[in-house]
Backbone as a printed PyTorch tensor [residue, N CA C, xyz], in Angstrom:
tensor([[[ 181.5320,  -15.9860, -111.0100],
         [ 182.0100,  -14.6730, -110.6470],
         [ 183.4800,  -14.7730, -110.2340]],

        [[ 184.0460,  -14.0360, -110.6070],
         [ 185.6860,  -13.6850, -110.5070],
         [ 185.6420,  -12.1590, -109.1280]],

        [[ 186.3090,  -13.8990, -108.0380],
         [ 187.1230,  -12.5180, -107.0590],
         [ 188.1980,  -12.0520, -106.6400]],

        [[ 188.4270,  -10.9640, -106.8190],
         [ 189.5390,  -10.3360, -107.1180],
         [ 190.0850,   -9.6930, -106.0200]],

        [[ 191.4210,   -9.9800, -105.3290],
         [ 192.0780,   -8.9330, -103.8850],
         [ 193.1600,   -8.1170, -104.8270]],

        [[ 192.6730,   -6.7080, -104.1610],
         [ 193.4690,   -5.4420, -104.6800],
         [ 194.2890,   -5.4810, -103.8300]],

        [[ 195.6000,   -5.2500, -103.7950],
         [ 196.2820,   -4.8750, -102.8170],
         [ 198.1420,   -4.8040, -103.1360]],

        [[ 198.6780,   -4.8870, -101.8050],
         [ 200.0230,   -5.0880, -102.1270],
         [ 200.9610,   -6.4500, -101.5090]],

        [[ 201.3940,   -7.3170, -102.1420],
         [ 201.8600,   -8.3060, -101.9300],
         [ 202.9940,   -8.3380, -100.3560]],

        [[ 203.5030,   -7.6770, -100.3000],
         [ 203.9820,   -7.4210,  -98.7260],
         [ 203.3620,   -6.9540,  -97.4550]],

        [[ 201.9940,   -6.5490,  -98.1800],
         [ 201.4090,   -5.7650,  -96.4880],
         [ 201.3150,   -6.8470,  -95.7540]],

        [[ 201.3550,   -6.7320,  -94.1300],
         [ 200.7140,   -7.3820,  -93.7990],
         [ 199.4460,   -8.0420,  -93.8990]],

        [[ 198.4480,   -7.2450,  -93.7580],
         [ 197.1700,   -7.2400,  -93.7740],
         [ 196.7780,   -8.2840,  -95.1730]],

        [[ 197.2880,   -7.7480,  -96.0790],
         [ 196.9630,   -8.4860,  -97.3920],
         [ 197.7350,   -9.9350,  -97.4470]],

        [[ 198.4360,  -10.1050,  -96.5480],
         [ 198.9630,  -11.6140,  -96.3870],
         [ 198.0250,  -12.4590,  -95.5740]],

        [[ 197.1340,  -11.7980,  -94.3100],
         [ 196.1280,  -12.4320,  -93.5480],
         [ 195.2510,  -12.4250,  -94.3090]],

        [[ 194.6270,  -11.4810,  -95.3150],
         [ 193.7580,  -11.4810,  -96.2490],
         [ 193.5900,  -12.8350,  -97.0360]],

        [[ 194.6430,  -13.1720,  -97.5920],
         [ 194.9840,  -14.0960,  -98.8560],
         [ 195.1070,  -14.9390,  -97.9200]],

        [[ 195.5910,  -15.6050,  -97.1140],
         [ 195.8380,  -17.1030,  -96.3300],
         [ 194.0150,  -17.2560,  -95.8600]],

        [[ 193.1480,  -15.8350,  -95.4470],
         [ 192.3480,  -16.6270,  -94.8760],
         [ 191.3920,  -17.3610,  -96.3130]],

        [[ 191.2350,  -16.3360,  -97.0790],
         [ 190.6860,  -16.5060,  -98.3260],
         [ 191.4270,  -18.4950,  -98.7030]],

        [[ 192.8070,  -18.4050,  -98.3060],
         [ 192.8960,  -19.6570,  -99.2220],
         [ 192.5700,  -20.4540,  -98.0670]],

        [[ 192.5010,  -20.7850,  -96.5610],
         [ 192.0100,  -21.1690,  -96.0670],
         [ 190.6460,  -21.6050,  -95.6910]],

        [[ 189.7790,  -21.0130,  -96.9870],
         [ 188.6000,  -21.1740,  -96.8900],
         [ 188.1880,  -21.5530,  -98.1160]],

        [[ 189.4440,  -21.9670,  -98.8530],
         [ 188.7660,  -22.2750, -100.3790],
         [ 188.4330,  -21.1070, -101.0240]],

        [[ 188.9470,  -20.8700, -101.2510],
         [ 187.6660,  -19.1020, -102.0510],
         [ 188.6790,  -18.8450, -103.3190]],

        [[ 188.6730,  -19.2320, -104.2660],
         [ 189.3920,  -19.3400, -105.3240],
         [ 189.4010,  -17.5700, -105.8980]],

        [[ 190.4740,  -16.7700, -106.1020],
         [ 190.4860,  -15.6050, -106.0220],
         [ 191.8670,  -15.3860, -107.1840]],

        [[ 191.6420,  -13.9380, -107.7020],
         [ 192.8310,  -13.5360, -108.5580],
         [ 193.5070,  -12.3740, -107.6910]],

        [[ 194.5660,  -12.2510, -107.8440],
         [ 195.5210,  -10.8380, -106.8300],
         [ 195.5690,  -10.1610, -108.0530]],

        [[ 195.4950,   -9.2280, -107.5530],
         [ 196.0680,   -7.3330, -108.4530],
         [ 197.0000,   -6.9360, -107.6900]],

        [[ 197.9710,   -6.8120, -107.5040],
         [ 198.9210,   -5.8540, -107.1040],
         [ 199.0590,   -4.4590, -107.8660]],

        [[ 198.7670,   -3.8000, -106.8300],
         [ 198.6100,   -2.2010, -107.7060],
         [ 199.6800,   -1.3610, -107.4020]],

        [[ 200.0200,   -2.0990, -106.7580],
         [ 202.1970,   -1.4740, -106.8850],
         [ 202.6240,   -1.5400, -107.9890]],

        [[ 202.2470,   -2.9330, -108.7490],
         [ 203.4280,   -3.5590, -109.8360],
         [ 202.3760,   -3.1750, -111.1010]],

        [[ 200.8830,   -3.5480, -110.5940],
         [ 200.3440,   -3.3760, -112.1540],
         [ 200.2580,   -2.0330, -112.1280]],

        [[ 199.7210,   -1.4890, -111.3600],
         [ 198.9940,   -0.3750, -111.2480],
         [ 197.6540,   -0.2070, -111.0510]],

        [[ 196.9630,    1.1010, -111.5400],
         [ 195.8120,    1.1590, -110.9100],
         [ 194.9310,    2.1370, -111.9300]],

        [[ 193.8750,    2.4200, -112.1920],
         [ 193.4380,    3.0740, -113.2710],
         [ 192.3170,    4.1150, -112.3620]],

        [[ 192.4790,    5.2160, -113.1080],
         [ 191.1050,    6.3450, -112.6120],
         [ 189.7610,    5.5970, -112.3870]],

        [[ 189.5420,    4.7350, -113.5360],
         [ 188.0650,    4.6610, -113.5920],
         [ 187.5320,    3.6110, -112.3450]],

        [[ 188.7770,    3.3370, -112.1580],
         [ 188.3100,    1.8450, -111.2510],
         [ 188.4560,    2.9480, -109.4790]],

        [[ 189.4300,    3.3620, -109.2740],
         [ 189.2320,    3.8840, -108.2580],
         [ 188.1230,    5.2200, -107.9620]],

        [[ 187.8770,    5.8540, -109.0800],
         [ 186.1600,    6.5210, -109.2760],
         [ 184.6890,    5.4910, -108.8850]],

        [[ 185.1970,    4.5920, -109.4100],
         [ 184.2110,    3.2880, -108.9590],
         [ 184.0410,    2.5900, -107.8510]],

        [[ 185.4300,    2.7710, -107.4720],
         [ 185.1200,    2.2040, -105.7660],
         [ 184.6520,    3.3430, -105.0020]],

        [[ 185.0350,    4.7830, -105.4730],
         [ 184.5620,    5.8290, -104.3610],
         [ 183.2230,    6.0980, -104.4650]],

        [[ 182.5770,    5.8140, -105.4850],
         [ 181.1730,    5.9830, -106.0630],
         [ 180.4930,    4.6440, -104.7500]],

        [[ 181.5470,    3.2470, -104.8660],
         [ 180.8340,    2.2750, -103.6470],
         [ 181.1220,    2.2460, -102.6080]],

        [[ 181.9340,    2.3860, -102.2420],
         [ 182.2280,    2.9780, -100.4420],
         [ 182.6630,    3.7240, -100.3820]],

        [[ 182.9860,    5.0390, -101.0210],
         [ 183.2940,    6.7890, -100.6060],
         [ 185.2340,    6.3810, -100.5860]],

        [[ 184.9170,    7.8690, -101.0160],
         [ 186.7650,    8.2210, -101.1530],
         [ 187.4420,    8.1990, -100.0770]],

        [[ 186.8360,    8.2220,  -98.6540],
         [ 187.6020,    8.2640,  -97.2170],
         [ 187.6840,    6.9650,  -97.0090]],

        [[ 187.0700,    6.2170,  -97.2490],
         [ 187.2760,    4.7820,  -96.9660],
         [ 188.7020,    4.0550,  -97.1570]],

        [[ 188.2110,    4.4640,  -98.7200],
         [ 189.7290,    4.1720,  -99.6710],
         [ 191.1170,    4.4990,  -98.7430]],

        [[ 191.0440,    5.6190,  -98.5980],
         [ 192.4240,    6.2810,  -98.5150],
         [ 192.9350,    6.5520,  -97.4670]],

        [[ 194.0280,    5.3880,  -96.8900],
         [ 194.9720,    4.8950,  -95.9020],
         [ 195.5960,    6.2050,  -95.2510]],

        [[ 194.6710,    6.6100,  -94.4830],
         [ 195.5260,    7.9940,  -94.0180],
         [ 196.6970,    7.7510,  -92.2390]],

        [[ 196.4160,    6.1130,  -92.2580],
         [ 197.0850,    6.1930,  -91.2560],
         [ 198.4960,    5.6240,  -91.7770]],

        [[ 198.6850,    5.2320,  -92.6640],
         [ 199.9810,    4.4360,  -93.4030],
         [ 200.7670,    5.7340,  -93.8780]],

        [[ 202.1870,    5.2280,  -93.5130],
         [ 203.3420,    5.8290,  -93.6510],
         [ 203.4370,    6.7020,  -94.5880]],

        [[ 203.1380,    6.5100,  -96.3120],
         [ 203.3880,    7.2910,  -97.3760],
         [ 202.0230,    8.6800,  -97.0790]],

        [[ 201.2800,    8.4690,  -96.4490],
         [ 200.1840,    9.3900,  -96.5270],
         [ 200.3750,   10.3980,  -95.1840]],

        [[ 201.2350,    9.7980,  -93.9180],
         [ 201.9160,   10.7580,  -93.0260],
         [ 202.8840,   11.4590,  -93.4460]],

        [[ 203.8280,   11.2800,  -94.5840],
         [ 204.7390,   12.0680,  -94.8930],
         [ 204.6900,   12.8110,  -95.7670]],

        [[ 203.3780,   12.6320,  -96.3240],
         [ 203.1580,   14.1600,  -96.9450],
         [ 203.0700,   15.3010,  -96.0230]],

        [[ 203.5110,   16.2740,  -97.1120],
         [ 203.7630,   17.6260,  -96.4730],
         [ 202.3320,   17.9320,  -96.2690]],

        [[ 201.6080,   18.5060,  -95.2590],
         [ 200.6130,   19.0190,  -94.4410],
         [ 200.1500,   19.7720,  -95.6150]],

        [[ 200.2760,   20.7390,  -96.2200],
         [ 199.1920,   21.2560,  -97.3930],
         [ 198.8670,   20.3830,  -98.4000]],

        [[ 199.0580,   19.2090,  -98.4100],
         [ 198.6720,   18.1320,  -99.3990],
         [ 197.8090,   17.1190,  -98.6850]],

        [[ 197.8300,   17.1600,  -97.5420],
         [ 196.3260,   16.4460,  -96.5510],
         [ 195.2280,   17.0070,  -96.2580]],

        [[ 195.6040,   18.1050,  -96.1720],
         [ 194.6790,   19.5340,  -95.6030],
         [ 193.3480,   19.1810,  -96.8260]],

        [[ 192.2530,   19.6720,  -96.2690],
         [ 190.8730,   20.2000,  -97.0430],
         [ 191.0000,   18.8430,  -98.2260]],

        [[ 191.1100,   17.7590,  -97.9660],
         [ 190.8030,   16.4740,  -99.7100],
         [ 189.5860,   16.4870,  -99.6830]],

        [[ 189.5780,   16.4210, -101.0600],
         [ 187.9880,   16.3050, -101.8470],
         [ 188.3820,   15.0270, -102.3280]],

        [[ 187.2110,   14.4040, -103.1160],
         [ 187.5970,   13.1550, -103.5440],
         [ 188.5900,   13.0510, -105.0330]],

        [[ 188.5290,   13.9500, -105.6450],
         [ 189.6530,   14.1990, -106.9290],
         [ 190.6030,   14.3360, -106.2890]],

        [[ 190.9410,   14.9580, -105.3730],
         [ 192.8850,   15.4030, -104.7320],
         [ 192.9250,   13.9730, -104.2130]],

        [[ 192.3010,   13.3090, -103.8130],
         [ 192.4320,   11.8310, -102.8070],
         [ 192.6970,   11.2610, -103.9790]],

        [[ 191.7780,   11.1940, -105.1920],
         [ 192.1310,    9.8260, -106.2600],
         [ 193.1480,   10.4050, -106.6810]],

        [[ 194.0400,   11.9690, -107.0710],
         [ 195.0060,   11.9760, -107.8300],
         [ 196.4350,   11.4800, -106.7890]],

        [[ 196.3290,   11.6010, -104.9780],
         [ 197.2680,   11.0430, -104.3460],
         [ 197.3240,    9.5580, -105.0070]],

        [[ 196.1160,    8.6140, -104.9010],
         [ 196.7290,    7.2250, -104.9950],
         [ 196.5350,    7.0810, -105.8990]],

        [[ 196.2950,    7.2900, -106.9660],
         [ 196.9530,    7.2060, -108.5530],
         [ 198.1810,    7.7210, -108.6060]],

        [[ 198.6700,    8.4970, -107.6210],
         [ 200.3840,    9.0590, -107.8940],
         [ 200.9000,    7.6180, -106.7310]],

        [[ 200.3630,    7.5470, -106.0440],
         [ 201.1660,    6.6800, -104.8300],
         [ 199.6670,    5.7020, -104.3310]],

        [[ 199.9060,    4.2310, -105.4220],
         [ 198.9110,    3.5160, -104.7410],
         [ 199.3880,    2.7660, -103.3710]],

        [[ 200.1940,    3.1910, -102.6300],
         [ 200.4380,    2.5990, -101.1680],
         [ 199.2070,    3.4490, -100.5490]],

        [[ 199.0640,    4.2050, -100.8980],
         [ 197.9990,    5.1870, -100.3870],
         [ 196.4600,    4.6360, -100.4560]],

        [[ 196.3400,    3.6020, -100.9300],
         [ 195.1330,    2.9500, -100.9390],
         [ 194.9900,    2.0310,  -99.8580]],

        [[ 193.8600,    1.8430,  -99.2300],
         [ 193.5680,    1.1940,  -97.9910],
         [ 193.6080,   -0.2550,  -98.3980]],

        [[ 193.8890,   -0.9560,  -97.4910],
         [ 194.1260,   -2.9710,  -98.1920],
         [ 193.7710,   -3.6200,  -97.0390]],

        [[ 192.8870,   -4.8680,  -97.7300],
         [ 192.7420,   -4.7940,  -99.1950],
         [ 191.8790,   -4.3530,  -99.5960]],

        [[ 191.2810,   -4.5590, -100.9430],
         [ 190.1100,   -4.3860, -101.1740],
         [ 189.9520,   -5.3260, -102.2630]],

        [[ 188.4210,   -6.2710, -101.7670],
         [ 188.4340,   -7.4220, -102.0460],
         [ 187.2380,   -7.0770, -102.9570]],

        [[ 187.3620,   -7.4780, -104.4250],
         [ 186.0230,   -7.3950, -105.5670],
         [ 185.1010,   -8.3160, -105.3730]],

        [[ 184.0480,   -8.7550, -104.8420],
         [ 183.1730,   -9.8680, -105.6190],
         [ 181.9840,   -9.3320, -106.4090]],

        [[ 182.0100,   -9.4020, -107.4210],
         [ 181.2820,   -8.9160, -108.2490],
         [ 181.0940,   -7.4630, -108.2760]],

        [[ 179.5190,   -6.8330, -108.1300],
         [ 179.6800,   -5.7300, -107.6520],
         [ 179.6570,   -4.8570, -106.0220]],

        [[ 180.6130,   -5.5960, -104.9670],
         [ 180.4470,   -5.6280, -103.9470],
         [ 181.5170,   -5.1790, -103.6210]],

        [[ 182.0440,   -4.6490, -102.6410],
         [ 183.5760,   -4.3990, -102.1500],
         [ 183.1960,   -4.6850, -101.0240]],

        [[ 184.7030,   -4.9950, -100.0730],
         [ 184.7010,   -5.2830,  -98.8230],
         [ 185.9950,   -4.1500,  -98.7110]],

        [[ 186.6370,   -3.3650,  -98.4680],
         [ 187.8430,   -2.6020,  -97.6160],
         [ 188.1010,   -2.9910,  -96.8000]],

        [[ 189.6640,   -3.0300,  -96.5710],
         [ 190.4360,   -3.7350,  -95.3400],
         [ 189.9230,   -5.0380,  -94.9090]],

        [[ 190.7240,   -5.6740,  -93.8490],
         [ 190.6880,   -7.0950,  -93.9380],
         [ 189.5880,   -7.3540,  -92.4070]],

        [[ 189.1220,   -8.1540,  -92.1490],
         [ 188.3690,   -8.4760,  -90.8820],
         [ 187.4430,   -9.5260,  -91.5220]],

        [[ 187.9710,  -11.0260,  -90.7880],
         [ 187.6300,  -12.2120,  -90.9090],
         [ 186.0160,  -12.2050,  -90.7590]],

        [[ 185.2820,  -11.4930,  -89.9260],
         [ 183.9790,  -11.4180,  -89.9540],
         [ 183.2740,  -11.1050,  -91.1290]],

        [[ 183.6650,  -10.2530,  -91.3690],
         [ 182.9450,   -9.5000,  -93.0210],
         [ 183.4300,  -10.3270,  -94.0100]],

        [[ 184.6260,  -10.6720,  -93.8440],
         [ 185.0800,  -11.6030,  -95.3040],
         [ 184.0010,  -12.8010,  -95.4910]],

        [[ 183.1490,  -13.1310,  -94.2810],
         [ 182.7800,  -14.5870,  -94.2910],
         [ 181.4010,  -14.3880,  -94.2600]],

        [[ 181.0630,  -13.0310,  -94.0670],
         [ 179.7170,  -12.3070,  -94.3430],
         [ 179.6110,  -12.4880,  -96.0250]],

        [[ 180.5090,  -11.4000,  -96.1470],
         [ 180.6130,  -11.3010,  -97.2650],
         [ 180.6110,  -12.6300,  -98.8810]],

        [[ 181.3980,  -13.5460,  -98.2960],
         [ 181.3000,  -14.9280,  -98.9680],
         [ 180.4090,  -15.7800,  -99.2550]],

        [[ 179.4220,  -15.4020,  -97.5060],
         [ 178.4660,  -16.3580,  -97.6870],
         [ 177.2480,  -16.1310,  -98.4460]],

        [[ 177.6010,  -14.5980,  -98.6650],
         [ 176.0660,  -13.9640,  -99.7010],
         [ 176.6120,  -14.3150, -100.8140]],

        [[ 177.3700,  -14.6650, -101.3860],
         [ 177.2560,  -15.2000, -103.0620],
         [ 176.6550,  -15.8690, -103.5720]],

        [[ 176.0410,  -15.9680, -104.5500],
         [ 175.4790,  -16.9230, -105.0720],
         [ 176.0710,  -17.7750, -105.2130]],

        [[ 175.4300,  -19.3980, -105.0290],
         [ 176.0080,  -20.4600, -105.6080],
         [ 175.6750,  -21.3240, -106.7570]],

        [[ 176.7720,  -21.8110, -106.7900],
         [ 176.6660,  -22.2130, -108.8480],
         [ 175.9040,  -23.8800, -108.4640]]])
């Protein structure tokens, strides 16, 4: 199984993310969805596995400076078309293993999360 951290190469968070991951051995691929980007179907897919509020970083900077009628009343389509316009707007990281997500970083769950994998 291929695991995969979504995120952005400068956050903080996604730098504690990735050191603990390599600190633990956990052989992993990065997405940067700044640089690559990010596709509908995949962020439909994460909201389908942990809900569209999860996703979407409403305490980070690009999502405070929207103008107030663009926060107001989100459904989950106005949320996926913000971070498909502005993936800073996505919560980080978000870590793939298989069909599992973990959102945001917290050393507890990462190691929850790790230890349920199957092993080869």
């Amino acid at each position: 199984m291929t695991i995969t951290i979504h995120g952005i190469r400068n956050c903080d968070t996604m730098k504690k993310a990735r050191a603990w991951l390599d600190a633990h051995g956990v052989a992993h691929a990065f997405h940067d969805y700044k640089v690559a980007g990010i596709d509908r179907a995949t962020l439909e897919g994460w909201a389908r596995k942990v809900g569209w509020e999860r996703l979407l970083n409403r305490a980070g900077t690009t999502f405070r400076k929207l103008p107030d009628n663009q926060k107001q009343d989100l459904t989950e389509t106005r949320a996926i078309e913000l971070m498909l316009a502005q993936p800073s707007m996505i919560r980080r990281p978000v870590l793939g293993l298989g069909d599992r997500l973990v959102v945001g970083f917290d050393a507890g769950d990462y190691e929850s999360a790790i230890a349920s994998l199957p092993r080869d």
